[in-house]
Structures are given as structure tokens and as C-alpha cells.
C-alpha atoms as a PDB file:
ATOM      1  CA  UNK A   1      20.661-101.621   3.149  1.00  0.00           C
ATOM      2  CA  UNK A   2      18.157-104.386   2.517  1.00  0.00           C
ATOM      3  CA  UNK A   3      19.619-107.866   2.406  1.00  0.00           C
ATOM      4  CA  UNK A   4      18.358-110.633   0.184  1.00  0.00           C
ATOM      5  CA  UNK A   5      16.962-113.420   2.308  1.00  0.00           C
ATOM      6  CA  UNK A   6      15.177-116.121   0.354  1.00  0.00           C
ATOM      7  CA  UNK A   7      12.109-117.458   2.070  1.00  0.00           C
ATOM      8  CA  UNK A   8      10.093-120.577   1.371  1.00  0.00           C
ATOM      9  CA  UNK A   9       7.441-118.766  -0.658  1.00  0.00           C
ATOM     10  CA  UNK A  10      10.032-117.208  -2.951  1.00  0.00           C
ATOM     11  CA  UNK A  11      11.748-120.569  -3.413  1.00  0.00           C
ATOM     12  CA  UNK A  12       8.392-122.153  -4.312  1.00  0.00           C
ATOM     13  CA  UNK A  13       7.704-119.350  -6.790  1.00  0.00           C
ATOM     14  CA  UNK A  14      11.147-119.701  -8.410  1.00  0.00           C
ATOM     15  CA  UNK A  15      10.738-123.474  -8.696  1.00  0.00           C
ATOM     16  CA  UNK A  16       7.287-123.035 -10.239  1.00  0.00           C
ATOM     17  CA  UNK A  17       8.635-120.509 -12.758  1.00  0.00           C
ATOM     18  CA  UNK A  18      11.509-122.821 -13.669  1.00  0.00           C
ATOM     19  CA  UNK A  19       9.139-125.740 -14.247  1.00  0.00           C
ATOM     20  CA  UNK A  20       6.649-123.698 -16.274  1.00  0.00           C
ATOM     21  CA  UNK A  21       9.469-122.266 -18.402  1.00  0.00           C
ATOM     22  CA  UNK A  22      10.789-125.787 -19.085  1.00  0.00           C
ATOM     23  CA  UNK A  23       7.284-127.008 -19.993  1.00  0.00           C
ATOM     24  CA  UNK A  24       6.757-124.093 -22.385  1.00  0.00           C
ATOM     25  CA  UNK A  25      10.122-124.713 -24.068  1.00  0.00           C
ATOM     26  CA  UNK A  26       9.233-128.401 -24.521  1.00  0.00           C
ATOM     27  CA  UNK A  27       5.876-127.476 -26.079  1.00  0.00           C
ATOM     28  CA  UNK A  28       7.620-125.071 -28.450  1.00  0.00           C
ATOM     29  CA  UNK A  29      10.130-127.764 -29.432  1.00  0.00           C
ATOM     30  CA  UNK A  30      13.148-125.871 -28.097  1.00  0.00           C
ATOM     31  CA  UNK A  31      16.061-127.485 -26.254  1.00  0.00           C
ATOM     32  CA  UNK A  32      15.912-127.181 -22.479  1.00  0.00           C
ATOM     33  CA  UNK A  33      19.509-126.360 -21.636  1.00  0.00           C
ATOM     34  CA  UNK A  34      21.922-123.692 -22.709  1.00  0.00           C
ATOM     35  CA  UNK A  35      21.022-122.765 -26.281  1.00  0.00           C
ATOM     36  CA  UNK A  36      24.457-121.241 -26.915  1.00  0.00           C
ATOM     37  CA  UNK A  37      25.952-124.731 -26.814  1.00  0.00           C
ATOM     38  CA  UNK A  38      23.166-126.113 -28.998  1.00  0.00           C
ATOM     39  CA  UNK A  39      23.737-123.424 -31.635  1.00  0.00           C
ATOM     40  CA  UNK A  40      27.486-124.029 -31.731  1.00  0.00           C
ATOM     41  CA  UNK A  41      28.593-120.687 -30.321  1.00  0.00           C
ATOM     42  CA  UNK A  42      32.125-120.528 -29.016  1.00  0.00           C
ATOM     43  CA  UNK A  43      32.211-120.987 -25.261  1.00  0.00           C
ATOM     44  CA  UNK A  44      34.622-119.285 -22.879  1.00  0.00           C
ATOM     45  CA  UNK A  45      37.361-121.838 -22.160  1.00  0.00           C
ATOM     46  CA  UNK A  46      37.646-123.351 -18.723  1.00  0.00           C
ATOM     47  CA  UNK A  47      40.783-122.270 -16.891  1.00  0.00           C
ATOM     48  CA  UNK A  48      40.932-125.324 -14.660  1.00  0.00           C
ATOM     49  CA  UNK A  49      43.165-127.464 -16.850  1.00  0.00           C
ATOM     50  CA  UNK A  50      46.157-128.902 -14.987  1.00  0.00           C
ATOM     51  CA  UNK A  51      49.592-127.451 -15.635  1.00  0.00           C
ATOM     52  CA  UNK A  52      51.119-130.903 -15.764  1.00  0.00           C
ATOM     53  CA  UNK A  53      49.532-134.162 -16.875  1.00  0.00           C
ATOM     54  CA  UNK A  54      48.748-136.151 -13.752  1.00  0.00           C
ATOM     55  CA  UNK A  55      48.955-133.092 -11.510  1.00  0.00           C
ATOM     56  CA  UNK A  56      51.745-131.739  -9.313  1.00  0.00           C
ATOM     57  CA  UNK A  57      53.442-134.590  -7.468  1.00  0.00           C
ATOM     58  CA  UNK A  58      56.627-133.036  -6.144  1.00  0.00           C
ATOM     59  CA  UNK A  59      58.285-129.818  -5.068  1.00  0.00           C
ATOM     60  CA  UNK A  60      60.231-129.818  -8.351  1.00  0.00           C
ATOM     61  CA  UNK A  61      56.947-129.761 -10.284  1.00  0.00           C
ATOM     62  CA  UNK A  62      55.703-126.835  -8.189  1.00  0.00           C
ATOM     63  CA  UNK A  63      58.968-124.938  -8.739  1.00  0.00           C
ATOM     64  CA  UNK A  64      58.742-125.581 -12.485  1.00  0.00           C
ATOM     65  CA  UNK A  65      55.239-124.077 -12.552  1.00  0.00           C
ATOM     66  CA  UNK A  66      56.397-121.109 -10.472  1.00  0.00           C
ATOM     67  CA  UNK A  67      59.266-120.472 -12.901  1.00  0.00           C
ATOM     68  CA  UNK A  68      56.883-120.558 -15.883  1.00  0.00           C
ATOM     69  CA  UNK A  69      54.623-118.014 -14.166  1.00  0.00           C
ATOM     70  CA  UNK A  70      57.577-115.703 -13.476  1.00  0.00           C
ATOM     71  CA  UNK A  71      58.723-115.978 -17.102  1.00  0.00           C
ATOM     72  CA  UNK A  72      55.241-115.151 -18.374  1.00  0.00           C
ATOM     73  CA  UNK A  73      54.932-112.173 -16.025  1.00  0.00           C
ATOM     74  CA  UNK A  74      58.282-110.835 -17.256  1.00  0.00           C
ATOM     75  CA  UNK A  75      57.273-111.406 -20.875  1.00  0.00           C
ATOM     76  CA  UNK A  76      53.958-109.583 -20.342  1.00  0.00           C
ATOM     77  CA  UNK A  77      55.661-106.942 -18.150  1.00  0.00           C
ATOM     78  CA  UNK A  78      53.195-107.447 -15.313  1.00  0.00           C
ATOM     79  CA  UNK A  79      54.040-106.160 -11.837  1.00  0.00           C
ATOM     80  CA  UNK A  80      54.619-108.925  -9.284  1.00  0.00           C
ATOM     81  CA  UNK A  81      51.655-109.627  -7.001  1.00  0.00           C
ATOM     82  CA  UNK A  82      51.822-108.101  -3.514  1.00  0.00           C
ATOM     83  CA  UNK A  83      53.054-110.473  -0.834  1.00  0.00           C
ATOM     84  CA  UNK A  84      51.728-110.521   2.705  1.00  0.00           C
END
């Protein structure tokens, strides 16, 4: 199986393509970044929000989160994850 190994020439080519694409978009009057955000499309929400404001600061906080997860798994009837 052939592995992907970027070399300097490929990196130069990719950089050149990125720059030429950005220049063409500027000449056409289009935004440079993600156009989905510019058009107001709904984005997939980020799942990195903290469970508790200020983060977990104690064992009690961690146990509270664990209990909420167990309750949700029971409510959704999900099998428990395998333990090592």
C-alpha cells in the first residue's frame, strides 16, 4: 500500500494553489473564508461546551456529571460502554 508522504515540491504546489485561489476569489469579489458562514447556513454545533460553568473543580462535580450521563443512557436505552 502506498503511503502519503508530502514532499517539499508538493507543499510548494499546494501553497501556490491556495494563494492563486485566494487571489481569484478576491478578483471576483467573493469572501475568502467559509462561504457557508457568510451565507447564514446553520453550522454543526460545537460539542466542547463545559458541563458546568467554570469547569469541574471537585470530585462531587465529576460524580454529578457521571450521574447525568448514566441517566441519559438509561433514558435513551443505550448499552453501557465496555470497560477495560
